[in-house]
Amino acid sequence: MSIQTVSTTPFDDQKPGTSGLRKKVPVFQQPHYLENFVQSIFNSVPELEGNTLVVGGDGRYYNDDAIQTILRMAAANGIARVLVGQHGYLSTPAASAVIRKHGAAGGIILSASHNPGGPKGDFGIKFNAANGGPAVESLTEAIFEASKRLEHYLSVSCEDIPLGEAGTYQIEAMQVEVIDPVEDYANLMAELFDFDAIRGMFKAGFRLRFDAMHAITGPYARRILEQELGAAAGTVINAEPKPDFGGGHPDPNLAHAREMVDEMYSDDAPDMGAASDGDGDRNMVLGRHFFVTPSDSLAVLAANATLVPGYAAGLSGVARSMPTSCAVDQVARSLGIDCYETPTGWKFFGNLMDADRITLCGEESFGTGSAHIREKDGLWAVLFWLNILAVKGDSIKDIVHHHWSVYGRNYYTRHDYEDIDSEAASTLMSMLGSILPNQVDREIAGYKVKAADQFSYTDPVDGSVSANQGIRLLFENGARIVYRLSGTGTQGATLRIYIEAYEADVTRQDQDTQQALADYIEIAREVADVAGYTGMDEPTVIT
Ligand code: G16
């Protein structure tokens, strides 16, 4: 075999963030940049040698080039077999499903998730382990350390693999199988959900609008919703994946999934609206004229899980990231199961699932998932809702209102200040950290602060500690304000402020969220002097 050893020098910025390494496309296009990171993965995960690796991405610009590079390097690094999605496609949840089903030693997923694509847009790469989940922090640290020491990488010369044609190919001693990216995932969904009941609901006239945002979920949603479940043709809009997502921002929130959201608030709104992101792991769910917050969605799924065949035996436990609202905690309490609070990042749920401590988990950032795989899963969440709706026969709005009447409502919002100066952002966070002790027992605008801290997490399974995971102001009445800096952006810094207040009184559960939280929003801005540090009077995105 003609392995080439290529000399290189380290880059100093290959530290993975919340979810892998995300940079602008031109950064990845620098000579050796992608190769260095890929070699750092191979150097840090020796068990890949002689084993199976899964490779795929969300189809964004540079996906194909990156896959060909990874295949050559995989062959040179002694990987025995690579499973790669046809056209280079694999949604993040499908990649997790394929890793698990085929007993692969890991997978490389190419995506910058909900970030925009195209030649000047974002690109990303992350490694998922044999359990199908994102590499845990100790591994991402090891990859970063390896990247700082790198002196050479390994590759071979060969023709490009025809990714458009399913089939089996060879690069030197390594076998490359170009597989249907949807098949394994669709089969898994059919095992979990009552497809007959959902089919019956569509047959009876139920209308769904699913916005695939010109991203990876299009082929999955068309096959499962339209072809297998009989939803009307055209149910899935923006279904063709495009390298630049049609110029859009593939982030399923009220601001970016505008077309579908407008329809859901129109006179002729369908029964349900949904959207997924660039790589298919996020979801947003709406009823007619009604938005379901991701935190509420998790709580409703947990409360109704036993209606769904795959979860009929009940839940072992649930988890949410710390800034996610406490709505699911109320459900866990009533079910008598554990509820874990983890730092932001799906990687923190993996250990809990592997140890069967939790079945369902979710995050405020439009992520919901279960132990069926080790990633959050956009289409899965939509199918979960469809299954509940098919059994209950109520509207989404009625289901959520009933939920609040039983468990109380956790009013919740997130205010993002994007693209602010990185130094100003970290000064703001240090200032907040330093004034924390003075906040305890303080009364601000009539609300008493019970505790103020920097969130730190000790993984109950492996004992690893993750410190500095966000600053919390906890009020005596259960309200919370959380501050943290995003770990997924590629430009400047993004300050996220998460605000929550609990309302048990049914007569006060139908207020506008921003109004219900107005006092806390004001407190959040003042305590952190947001305008002073960021120069911004208003957030750029409110979800
Ligand atoms: C990633 C992580 C999520 C996290 C989200 C936002 O999602 O997997 O766990 O909640 O980023 O993170 P941050 O607040 O640091 O920007 P995705 O969909 O981008 O992979």
CSV table of N, CA and C and ligand atoms in Angstrom, one decimal, residues 17-20 22 92 111-115 126 134 277 279 281-282 321 323-324 343-349 363-367 375-376 414 416 484-489 494 496 498, ligand 1:
chain,number,residue,atom,x,y,z
A,17,GLY,N,-15.8,22.7,20.3
A,17,GLY,CA,-16.7,23.5,21.2
A,17,GLY,C,-17.8,22.7,21.7
A,18,THR,N,-19.0,23.2,21.9
A,18,THR,CA,-20.1,22.5,22.5
A,18,THR,C,-20.4,21.2,21.7
A,19,SER,N,-20.2,21.3,20.4
A,19,SER,CA,-20.5,20.1,19.5
A,19,SER,C,-19.5,20.1,18.4
A,20,GLY,N,-18.3,19.6,18.6
A,20,GLY,CA,-17.3,19.5,17.6
A,20,GLY,C,-16.6,20.8,17.2
A,22,ARG,N,-16.2,23.8,14.8
A,22,ARG,CA,-17.0,24.6,13.9
A,22,ARG,C,-16.2,25.8,13.5
A,92,THR,N,-27.4,13.7,11.5
A,92,THR,CA,-26.7,13.4,12.8
A,92,THR,C,-27.4,12.2,13.5
A,111,SER,N,-20.8,18.6,9.9
A,111,SER,CA,-22.0,19.5,10.0
A,111,SER,C,-21.6,20.7,10.9
A,112,ALA,N,-22.3,21.8,10.6
A,112,ALA,CA,-22.2,22.9,11.6
A,112,ALA,C,-23.6,23.1,12.0
A,113,SER,N,-24.4,22.1,12.0
A,113,SER,CA,-25.8,22.1,12.6
A,113,SER,C,-26.7,23.1,12.0
A,114,HIS,N,-27.1,24.0,12.9
A,114,HIS,CA,-28.1,25.1,12.5
A,114,HIS,C,-27.4,26.3,11.9
A,115,ASN,N,-26.1,26.3,11.8
A,115,ASN,CA,-25.4,27.5,11.3
A,115,ASN,C,-25.5,27.5,9.7
A,126,LYS,N,-17.2,16.5,13.7
A,126,LYS,CA,-17.1,16.0,15.1
A,126,LYS,C,-17.0,14.5,15.0
A,134,PRO,N,-21.8,11.8,20.8
A,134,PRO,CA,-20.7,12.7,20.6
A,134,PRO,C,-19.6,12.4,21.6
A,277,ASP,N,-33.4,21.1,11.7
A,277,ASP,CA,-32.2,22.0,11.3
A,277,ASP,C,-31.3,21.4,10.3
A,279,ASP,N,-28.6,19.6,10.3
A,279,ASP,CA,-28.2,18.2,10.3
A,279,ASP,C,-29.3,17.3,10.9
A,281,ASP,N,-31.0,17.1,13.8
A,281,ASP,CA,-31.1,16.7,15.2
A,281,ASP,C,-32.0,17.6,16.0
A,282,ARG,N,-32.3,18.8,15.5
A,282,ARG,CA,-33.2,19.7,16.3
A,282,ARG,C,-34.6,19.6,15.8
A,321,SER,N,-30.7,19.8,30.1
A,321,SER,CA,-29.5,20.6,30.3
A,321,SER,C,-29.9,21.7,31.3
A,323,PRO,N,-29.8,25.0,31.5
A,323,PRO,CA,-30.6,26.2,31.2
A,323,PRO,C,-32.0,25.8,30.7
A,324,THR,N,-32.3,24.6,30.4
A,324,THR,CA,-33.6,24.2,30.0
A,324,THR,C,-34.6,24.4,31.1
A,343,PRO,N,-24.8,19.8,32.0
A,343,PRO,CA,-24.4,21.1,31.3
A,343,PRO,C,-25.0,21.0,29.9
A,344,THR,N,-24.9,22.2,29.2
A,344,THR,CA,-25.3,22.3,27.8
A,344,THR,C,-24.4,21.4,27.0
A,345,GLY,N,-25.0,20.6,26.1
A,345,GLY,CA,-24.2,19.7,25.2
A,345,GLY,C,-24.8,18.3,25.3
A,346,TRP,N,-25.1,17.8,24.1
A,346,TRP,CA,-25.7,16.4,24.1
A,346,TRP,C,-24.8,15.4,24.7
A,347,LYS,N,-23.5,15.6,24.5
A,347,LYS,CA,-22.5,14.6,25.0
A,347,LYS,C,-22.6,14.3,26.5
A,348,PHE,N,-23.3,15.1,27.3
A,348,PHE,CA,-23.4,14.8,28.7
A,348,PHE,C,-24.5,13.8,29.0
A,349,PHE,N,-25.4,13.6,28.0
A,349,PHE,CA,-26.5,12.6,28.2
A,349,PHE,C,-26.1,11.2,28.0
A,363,GLU,N,-33.2,19.6,25.5
A,363,GLU,CA,-32.6,20.9,25.8
A,363,GLU,C,-33.5,22.0,25.2
A,364,GLU,N,-33.3,23.2,25.8
A,364,GLU,CA,-34.1,24.3,25.4
A,364,GLU,C,-33.7,24.7,23.9
A,365,SER,N,-32.5,24.3,23.5
A,365,SER,CA,-32.1,24.7,22.1
A,365,SER,C,-32.7,23.8,21.1
A,366,PHE,N,-34.0,23.4,21.2
A,366,PHE,CA,-34.7,22.7,20.2
A,366,PHE,C,-34.2,21.3,20.0
A,367,GLY,N,-33.7,20.7,21.1
A,367,GLY,CA,-33.2,19.3,21.0
A,367,GLY,C,-34.0,18.4,21.9
A,375,GLU,N,-27.9,10.7,20.0
A,375,GLU,CA,-28.0,12.1,19.6
A,375,GLU,C,-29.4,12.6,19.8
A,376,LYS,N,-29.6,13.9,19.8
A,376,LYS,CA,-30.9,14.4,19.7
A,376,LYS,C,-31.5,14.1,18.3
A,414,ARG,N,-35.5,32.6,26.0
A,414,ARG,CA,-34.0,32.8,25.9
A,414,ARG,C,-33.7,34.0,25.0
A,416,ASP,N,-30.8,36.0,23.1
A,416,ASP,CA,-29.4,35.9,22.6
A,416,ASP,C,-28.9,37.3,22.1
A,484,ARG,N,-24.9,32.3,30.0
A,484,ARG,CA,-23.7,31.6,29.5
A,484,ARG,C,-23.3,32.0,28.1
A,485,LEU,N,-22.1,31.7,27.7
A,485,LEU,CA,-21.7,32.1,26.4
A,485,LEU,C,-21.8,30.8,25.5
A,486,SER,N,-22.3,31.0,24.3
A,486,SER,CA,-22.5,29.9,23.4
A,486,SER,C,-21.2,29.3,23.0
A,487,GLY,N,-21.2,28.0,22.8
A,487,GLY,CA,-20.0,27.3,22.4
A,487,GLY,C,-20.1,26.7,21.0
A,488,THR,N,-21.0,27.3,20.2
A,488,THR,CA,-21.2,26.8,18.8
A,488,THR,C,-21.0,27.9,17.7
A,489,GLY,N,-20.8,29.1,18.1
A,489,GLY,CA,-20.7,30.2,17.1
A,489,GLY,C,-19.4,30.2,16.4
A,494,THR,N,-21.5,34.9,21.5
A,494,THR,CA,-23.0,35.1,21.7
A,494,THR,C,-23.3,34.9,23.2
A,496,ARG,N,-26.0,34.2,25.9
A,496,ARG,CA,-27.3,33.7,26.0
A,496,ARG,C,-27.8,33.9,27.4
A,498,TYR,N,-31.1,33.0,29.8
A,498,TYR,CA,-32.2,32.1,29.9
A,498,TYR,C,-33.1,32.6,31.1
B,1,G16,C1,-25.3,21.9,20.1
B,1,G16,C2,-25.3,20.9,21.2
B,1,G16,C3,-26.4,21.2,22.1
B,1,G16,C4,-26.5,22.6,22.5
B,1,G16,C5,-26.5,23.5,21.3
B,1,G16,C6,-26.3,25.0,21.7
B,1,G16,O1,-26.4,21.6,19.3
B,1,G16,O2,-25.3,19.6,20.8
B,1,G16,O3,-26.3,20.3,23.2
B,1,G16,O4,-27.6,22.9,23.3
B,1,G16,O5,-25.4,23.2,20.5
B,1,G16,O6,-25.1,25.2,22.3
B,1,G16,P1,-24.6,26.6,22.6
B,1,G16,O7,-25.6,27.2,23.5
B,1,G16,O8,-23.2,26.4,23.3
B,1,G16,O9,-24.5,27.4,21.3
B,1,G16,P2,-26.3,21.5,17.7
B,1,G16,O10,-27.7,21.2,17.2
B,1,G16,O11,-25.7,22.8,17.3
B,1,G16,O12,-25.3,20.4,17.5
